[in-house]
PDB file of C-alpha atoms and ligand atoms in Angstrom:
ATOM      1  CA  MET A  80       9.921  11.025  23.659  1.00 53.00           C
ATOM      2  CA  LEU A  81       8.030  13.699  21.771  1.00 79.00           C
ATOM      3  CA  TRP A  82       4.590  12.125  21.933  1.00 91.00           C
ATOM      4  CA  LYS A  83       2.739  11.722  25.211  1.00 95.00           C
ATOM      5  CA  THR A  84       2.089   7.977  25.122  1.00 96.00           C
ATOM      6  CA  LEU A  85      -0.190   5.551  26.966  1.00 98.00           C
ATOM      7  CA  VAL A  86       0.317   1.789  26.842  1.00 98.00           C
ATOM      8  CA  VAL A  87      -2.976  -0.035  27.243  1.00 98.00           C
ATOM      9  CA  TYR A  88      -3.032  -3.810  27.629  1.00 98.00           C
ATOM     10  CA  TYR A  89      -5.143  -6.774  28.691  1.00 98.00           C
ATOM     11  CA  SER A  90      -3.490  -9.960  29.835  1.00 98.00           C
ATOM     12  CA  ARG A  91      -4.994 -13.254  30.945  1.00 97.00           C
ATOM     13  CA  THR A  92      -1.791 -15.165  31.703  1.00 96.00           C
ATOM     14  CA  TRP A  93       0.761 -12.395  32.067  1.00 95.00           C
ATOM     15  CA  MET A  94       2.525 -12.766  28.685  1.00 95.00           C
ATOM     16  CA  THR A  95       1.158  -9.483  27.381  1.00 96.00           C
ATOM     17  CA  ALA A  96       1.548  -7.801  30.775  1.00 97.00           C
ATOM     18  CA  LYS A  97       5.253  -8.564  30.727  1.00 94.00           C
ATOM     19  CA  VAL A  98       5.904  -7.024  27.354  1.00 94.00           C
ATOM     20  CA  ALA A  99       3.541  -4.088  27.922  1.00 95.00           C
ATOM     21  CA  MET A 100       5.416  -3.237  31.110  1.00 95.00           C
ATOM     22  CA  GLU A 101       8.697  -3.443  29.211  1.00 92.00           C
ATOM     23  CA  ILE A 102       7.531  -1.139  26.461  1.00 91.00           C
ATOM     24  CA  ALA A 103       6.195   1.367  29.038  1.00 94.00           C
ATOM     25  CA  ARG A 104       9.628   1.280  30.708  1.00 92.00           C
ATOM     26  CA  VAL A 105      11.501   1.792  27.443  1.00 87.00           C
ATOM     27  CA  LEU A 106       9.204   4.663  26.404  1.00 89.00           C
ATOM     28  CA  ASP A 107       9.043   6.004  29.977  1.00 92.00           C
ATOM     29  CA  CYS A 108       5.287   6.458  29.647  1.00 95.00           C
ATOM     30  CA  ASP A 109       1.987   5.785  31.409  1.00 98.00           C
ATOM     31  CA  ILE A 110       0.411   2.341  31.389  1.00 98.00           C
ATOM     32  CA  GLU A 111      -3.185   1.125  31.930  1.00 98.00           C
ATOM     33  CA  GLU A 112      -4.284  -2.459  32.468  1.00 98.00           C
ATOM     34  CA  ILE A 113      -7.728  -3.317  31.153  1.00 98.00           C
ATOM     35  CA  ILE A 114      -9.450  -5.620  33.633  1.00 98.00           C
ATOM     36  CA  ASP A 115     -12.027  -8.110  32.274  1.00 98.00           C
ATOM     37  CA  LEU A 116     -14.712  -8.627  34.926  1.00 98.00           C
ATOM     38  CA  LYS A 117     -15.515 -12.119  33.639  1.00 96.00           C
ATOM     39  CA  ASP A 118     -13.658 -15.013  35.224  1.00 93.00           C
ATOM     40  CA  ARG A 119     -11.374 -16.264  32.447  1.00 96.00           C
ATOM     41  CA  SER A 120      -9.367 -18.725  34.565  1.00 95.00           C
ATOM     42  CA  GLY A 121      -8.954 -22.427  33.980  1.00 96.00           C
ATOM     43  CA  ALA A 122     -10.070 -24.631  31.104  1.00 96.00           C
ATOM     44  CA  MET A 123     -13.649 -23.400  31.165  1.00 95.00           C
ATOM     45  CA  GLY A 124     -12.488 -19.747  31.175  1.00 96.00           C
ATOM     46  CA  TYR A 125     -10.329 -20.524  28.194  1.00 97.00           C
ATOM     47  CA  LEU A 126     -13.157 -22.128  26.187  1.00 97.00           C
ATOM     48  CA  ILE A 127     -15.507 -19.295  26.979  1.00 97.00           C
ATOM     49  CA  ALA A 128     -12.869 -16.812  25.912  1.00 97.00           C
ATOM     50  CA  TRP A 129     -12.559 -18.577  22.506  1.00 96.00           C
ATOM     51  CA  ARG A 130     -16.308 -18.460  22.075  1.00 97.00           C
ATOM     52  CA  ASP A 131     -16.597 -14.810  23.080  1.00 97.00           C
ATOM     53  CA  ALA A 132     -13.764 -13.779  20.785  1.00 96.00           C
ATOM     54  CA  LEU A 133     -15.151 -15.750  17.879  1.00 94.00           C
ATOM     55  CA  LYS A 134     -18.501 -14.096  18.301  1.00 96.00           C
ATOM     56  CA  LYS A 135     -16.769 -10.717  18.712  1.00 96.00           C
ATOM     57  CA  GLU A 136     -18.669 -10.234  21.915  1.00 97.00           C
ATOM     58  CA  LEU A 137     -17.869  -7.303  24.214  1.00 98.00           C
ATOM     59  CA  ALA A 138     -16.613  -8.012  27.713  1.00 98.00           C
ATOM     60  CA  GLU A 139     -17.623  -6.064  30.794  1.00 98.00           C
ATOM     61  CA  ILE A 140     -14.471  -4.189  31.890  1.00 98.00           C
ATOM     62  CA  LYS A 141     -13.474  -2.288  35.013  1.00 98.00           C
ATOM     63  CA  LYS A 142     -13.734   1.467  34.750  1.00 98.00           C
ATOM     64  CA  ILE A 143     -10.553   2.886  33.178  1.00 98.00           C
ATOM     65  CA  GLU A 144      -8.414   5.359  35.031  1.00 98.00           C
ATOM     66  CA  LYS A 145      -6.651   7.242  32.258  1.00 98.00           C
ATOM     67  CA  ASN A 146      -8.422   9.334  29.625  1.00 98.00           C
ATOM     68  CA  PRO A 147      -7.125   8.387  26.165  1.00 98.00           C
ATOM     69  CA  GLU A 148      -7.828  11.904  25.014  1.00 97.00           C
ATOM     70  CA  ASP A 149      -4.912  13.139  27.156  1.00 98.00           C
ATOM     71  CA  TYR A 150      -2.416  11.163  24.997  1.00 98.00           C
ATOM     72  CA  ASP A 151      -0.932  11.695  21.544  1.00 97.00           C
ATOM     73  CA  LEU A 152      -0.266   7.969  21.069  1.00 96.00           C
ATOM     74  CA  LEU A 153      -2.070   4.967  22.347  1.00 97.00           C
ATOM     75  CA  VAL A 154      -0.127   1.698  22.247  1.00 96.00           C
ATOM     76  CA  ILE A 155      -2.848  -0.977  22.312  1.00 97.00           C
ATOM     77  CA  TRP A 156      -1.604  -4.363  23.330  1.00 96.00           C
ATOM     78  CA  THR A 157      -3.710  -7.505  22.982  1.00 96.00           C
ATOM     79  CA  PRO A 158      -3.188 -11.229  23.273  1.00 96.00           C
ATOM     80  CA  VAL A 159      -4.578 -12.874  20.143  1.00 96.00           C
ATOM     81  CA  TRP A 160      -7.802 -14.761  20.855  1.00 95.00           C
ATOM     82  CA  ALA A 161      -9.404 -16.815  18.052  1.00 93.00           C
ATOM     83  CA  PHE A 162      -7.317 -14.939  15.437  1.00 93.00           C
ATOM     84  CA  THR A 163      -8.436 -11.550  16.703  1.00 94.00           C
ATOM     85  CA  MET A 164      -8.175  -9.264  19.723  1.00 96.00           C
ATOM     86  CA  ALA A 165      -9.163 -10.297  23.243  1.00 97.00           C
ATOM     87  CA  SER A 166     -12.721  -9.330  24.218  1.00 98.00           C
ATOM     88  CA  ALA A 167     -11.667  -6.794  26.864  1.00 98.00           C
ATOM     89  CA  ILE A 168      -9.539  -4.883  24.290  1.00 98.00           C
ATOM     90  CA  ARG A 169     -12.482  -4.928  21.843  1.00 98.00           C
ATOM     91  CA  THR A 170     -14.648  -3.284  24.568  1.00 98.00           C
ATOM     92  CA  TYR A 171     -11.965  -0.714  25.391  1.00 98.00           C
ATOM     93  CA  VAL A 172     -11.617   0.243  21.712  1.00 98.00           C
ATOM     94  CA  VAL A 173     -15.331   0.358  21.026  1.00 98.00           C
ATOM     95  CA  GLU A 174     -15.974   2.516  24.124  1.00 98.00           C
ATOM     96  CA  ASN A 175     -13.066   4.911  23.662  1.00 98.00           C
ATOM     97  CA  LYS A 176     -12.087   5.059  19.947  1.00 97.00           C
ATOM     98  CA  ASP A 177     -13.528   8.559  19.460  1.00 97.00           C
ATOM     99  CA  LYS A 178     -10.891   9.772  21.889  1.00 97.00           C
ATOM    100  CA  PHE A 179      -7.894   8.182  20.115  1.00 98.00           C
ATOM    101  CA  LYS A 180      -5.413  10.475  18.289  1.00 97.00           C
ATOM    102  CA  ASN A 181      -2.678   8.084  17.052  1.00 97.00           C
ATOM    103  CA  VAL A 182      -2.540   4.365  17.648  1.00 97.00           C
ATOM    104  CA  ALA A 183       0.014   1.596  17.563  1.00 95.00           C
ATOM    105  CA  PHE A 184      -1.038  -2.111  17.646  1.00 95.00           C
ATOM    106  CA  PHE A 185       0.827  -4.858  19.410  1.00 94.00           C
ATOM    107  CA  ALA A 186      -0.146  -8.517  19.828  1.00 95.00           C
ATOM    108  CA  THR A 187       1.165 -11.546  21.583  1.00 95.00           C
ATOM    109  CA  GLN A 188       0.312 -14.964  20.191  1.00 95.00           C
ATOM    110  CA  TRP A 189       1.287 -18.564  19.810  1.00 94.00           C
ATOM    111  CA  TRP A 190       1.508 -19.036  16.082  1.00 89.00           C
ATOM    112  CA  GLU A 191       3.510 -17.417  13.381  1.00 78.00           C
ATOM    113  CA  TRP A 192       1.033 -17.213  10.490  1.00 72.00           C
ATOM    114  CA  ALA A 193      -0.994 -14.235   9.503  1.00 61.00           C
ATOM    115  CA  GLN A 194      -4.166 -13.543  11.383  1.00 70.00           C
ATOM    116  CA  ARG A 195      -6.798 -10.862  11.225  1.00 84.00           C
ATOM    117  CA  LYS A 196      -6.191  -9.134  14.577  1.00 86.00           C
ATOM    118  CA  PHE A 197      -4.669  -5.946  13.097  1.00 92.00           C
ATOM    119  CA  LYS A 198      -7.213  -5.773  10.319  1.00 93.00           C
ATOM    120  CA  ASP A 199      -9.957  -5.977  12.928  1.00 95.00           C
ATOM    121  CA  LEU A 200      -8.269  -3.301  15.028  1.00 95.00           C
ATOM    122  CA  LYS A 201      -7.968  -1.027  11.995  1.00 96.00           C
ATOM    123  CA  GLU A 202     -11.583  -1.438  11.102  1.00 95.00           C
ATOM    124  CA  LEU A 203     -12.741  -0.864  14.640  1.00 96.00           C
ATOM    125  CA  THR A 204     -10.607   2.244  15.211  1.00 95.00           C
ATOM    126  CA  TRP A 205     -10.806   3.564  11.628  1.00 94.00           C
ATOM    127  CA  LYS A 206      -7.079   4.353  12.019  1.00 95.00           C
ATOM    128  CA  THR A 207      -3.859   3.344  10.369  1.00 95.00           C
ATOM    129  CA  PRO A 208      -1.416   2.489  13.169  1.00 95.00           C
ATOM    130  CA  VAL A 209       1.853   4.325  13.526  1.00 93.00           C
ATOM    131  CA  PHE A 210       3.384   0.907  13.912  1.00 90.00           C
ATOM    132  CA  GLU A 211       2.288  -2.625  14.555  1.00 90.00           C
ATOM    133  CA  ILE A 212       4.226  -5.629  15.805  1.00 90.00           C
ATOM    134  CA  GLN A 213       3.399  -9.200  16.807  1.00 91.00           C
ATOM    135  CA  LEU A 214       5.410 -11.195  19.267  1.00 93.00           C
ATOM    136  CA  LEU A 215       5.278 -14.925  19.786  1.00 94.00           C
ATOM    137  CA  THR A 216       4.942 -16.306  23.297  1.00 95.00           C
ATOM    138  CA  LYS A 217       8.274 -18.032  22.844  1.00 94.00           C
ATOM    139  CA  GLU A 218       9.935 -14.681  22.174  1.00 94.00           C
ATOM    140  CA  VAL A 219       8.474 -13.412  25.452  1.00 94.00           C
ATOM    141  CA  THR A 220       9.574 -16.436  27.467  1.00 95.00           C
ATOM    142  CA  ASN A 221      13.109 -16.502  26.048  1.00 95.00           C
ATOM    143  CA  GLY A 222      13.506 -12.725  26.339  1.00 92.00           C
ATOM    144  CA  SER A 223      14.351 -12.116  22.617  1.00 92.00           C
ATOM    145  CA  PHE A 224      11.421  -9.694  22.437  1.00 91.00           C
ATOM    146  CA  LYS A 225      13.483  -7.001  24.166  1.00 88.00           C
ATOM    147  CA  GLY A 226      15.916  -6.521  21.262  1.00 87.00           C
ATOM    148  CA  LYS A 227      13.031  -6.464  18.756  1.00 83.00           C
ATOM    149  CA  LEU A 228      11.195  -3.810  20.731  1.00 83.00           C
ATOM    150  CA  GLU A 229      14.127  -1.515  21.374  1.00 80.00           C
ATOM    151  CA  GLU A 230      15.022  -1.570  17.667  1.00 81.00           C
ATOM    152  CA  LEU A 231      11.457  -0.648  16.692  1.00 79.00           C
ATOM    153  CA  LEU A 232      10.997   2.047  19.325  1.00 76.00           C
ATOM    154  CA  LYS A 233      14.381   3.769  18.854  1.00 75.00           C
ATOM    155  CA  GLU A 234      12.896   6.490  16.683  1.00 69.00           C
ATOM    156  CA  TYR A 235      10.033   7.144  19.091  1.00 67.00           C
ATOM    157  CA  LYS A 236      12.204   7.780  22.115  1.00 61.00           C
TER     158      LYS A 236
HETATM  159  C1  LIG B  79      -9.110 -17.983  24.190  1.00 51.40           C
HETATM  160  C2  LIG B  79      -7.740 -17.931  23.546  1.00 51.40           C
HETATM  161  C3  LIG B  79      -7.641 -17.989  22.215  1.00 51.40           C
HETATM  162  C4  LIG B  79      -6.376 -17.932  21.592  1.00 51.40           C
HETATM  163  N1  LIG B  79      -6.300 -17.887  20.201  1.00 51.40           N
HETATM  164  C5  LIG B  79      -5.086 -17.761  19.616  1.00 51.40           C
HETATM  165  C6  LIG B  79      -5.001 -17.694  18.184  1.00 51.40           C
HETATM  166  O1  LIG B  79      -5.944 -17.684  17.464  1.00 51.40           O
HETATM  167  N2  LIG B  79      -3.759 -17.586  17.646  1.00 51.40           N
HETATM  168  C7  LIG B  79      -2.600 -17.593  18.400  1.00 51.40           C
HETATM  169  O2  LIG B  79      -1.513 -17.546  17.825  1.00 51.40           O
HETATM  170  N3  LIG B  79      -2.673 -17.667  19.742  1.00 51.40           N
HETATM  171  C8  LIG B  79      -3.870 -17.785  20.366  1.00 51.40           C
HETATM  172  N4  LIG B  79      -3.968 -17.822  21.757  1.00 51.40           N
HETATM  173  C9  LIG B  79      -2.767 -17.757  22.523  1.00 51.40           C
HETATM  174  C10 LIG B  79      -2.500 -16.391  23.163  1.00 51.40           C
HETATM  175  O3  LIG B  79      -2.613 -15.364  22.197  1.00 51.40           O
HETATM  176  C11 LIG B  79      -1.153 -16.333  23.803  1.00 51.40           C
HETATM  177  O4  LIG B  79      -1.011 -17.381  24.717  1.00 51.40           O
HETATM  178  C12 LIG B  79      -0.921 -15.018  24.467  1.00 51.40           C
HETATM  179  O5  LIG B  79       0.464 -14.828  24.643  1.00 51.40           O
HETATM  180  C13 LIG B  79      -1.567 -14.942  25.872  1.00 51.40           C
HETATM  181  O6  LIG B  79      -1.313 -13.690  26.400  1.00 51.40           O
HETATM  182  P1  LIG B  79      -1.607 -13.356  27.930  1.00 51.40           P
HETATM  183  O7  LIG B  79      -0.747 -14.207  28.749  1.00 51.40           O
HETATM  184  O8  LIG B  79      -1.225 -11.929  28.053  1.00 51.40           O
HETATM  185  O9  LIG B  79      -3.039 -13.553  28.171  1.00 51.40           O
HETATM  186  C14 LIG B  79      -5.205 -17.889  22.371  1.00 51.40           C
HETATM  187  C15 LIG B  79      -5.328 -17.872  23.758  1.00 51.40           C
HETATM  188  C16 LIG B  79      -6.586 -17.881  24.361  1.00 51.40           C
HETATM  189  C17 LIG B  79      -6.683 -17.839  25.855  1.00 51.40           C
END
């Protein structure tokens, strides 16, 4: 691995956590979980999350531990919420984007069809990602995401 890399992720129901941990293992790099301080559990938490994401509201997040400035590449991993990034990832990006050098965007989601998550991330960071990939939740649960990731990341190892 030539680039010092940090994997940053938020996960409400552990789908994104699972793949983010796998990518950090494959790249042998640091990882930081973004913690949303709002209770997002249960049906009410789900509905509020939809509303917050639709309104592009920022979430209050726990203080981060790793300085993005110390890394050449930031792998930003978000679950898709209301066609865009999760609120906690939006906050992380807004608060830290001036410290980003290179970025890669990853998303976990239910549906196949095109959504605006990466467009929103590009607009927010003002950066073209080194790579971007979306994984379906079914690819995470059946394990087929591993092959897809290893193939993509071969050249970055
Ligand atoms: C509030 C909310 C909104 C969502 N909106 C979308 C969506 O627009 N498109 C989609 O494909 N999946 C959507 N999903 C599904 C999640 O992206 C998917 O379940 C993801 O894998 C969850 O990741 P996590 O377990 O790391 O939180 C949504 C989930 C939540 C909670």
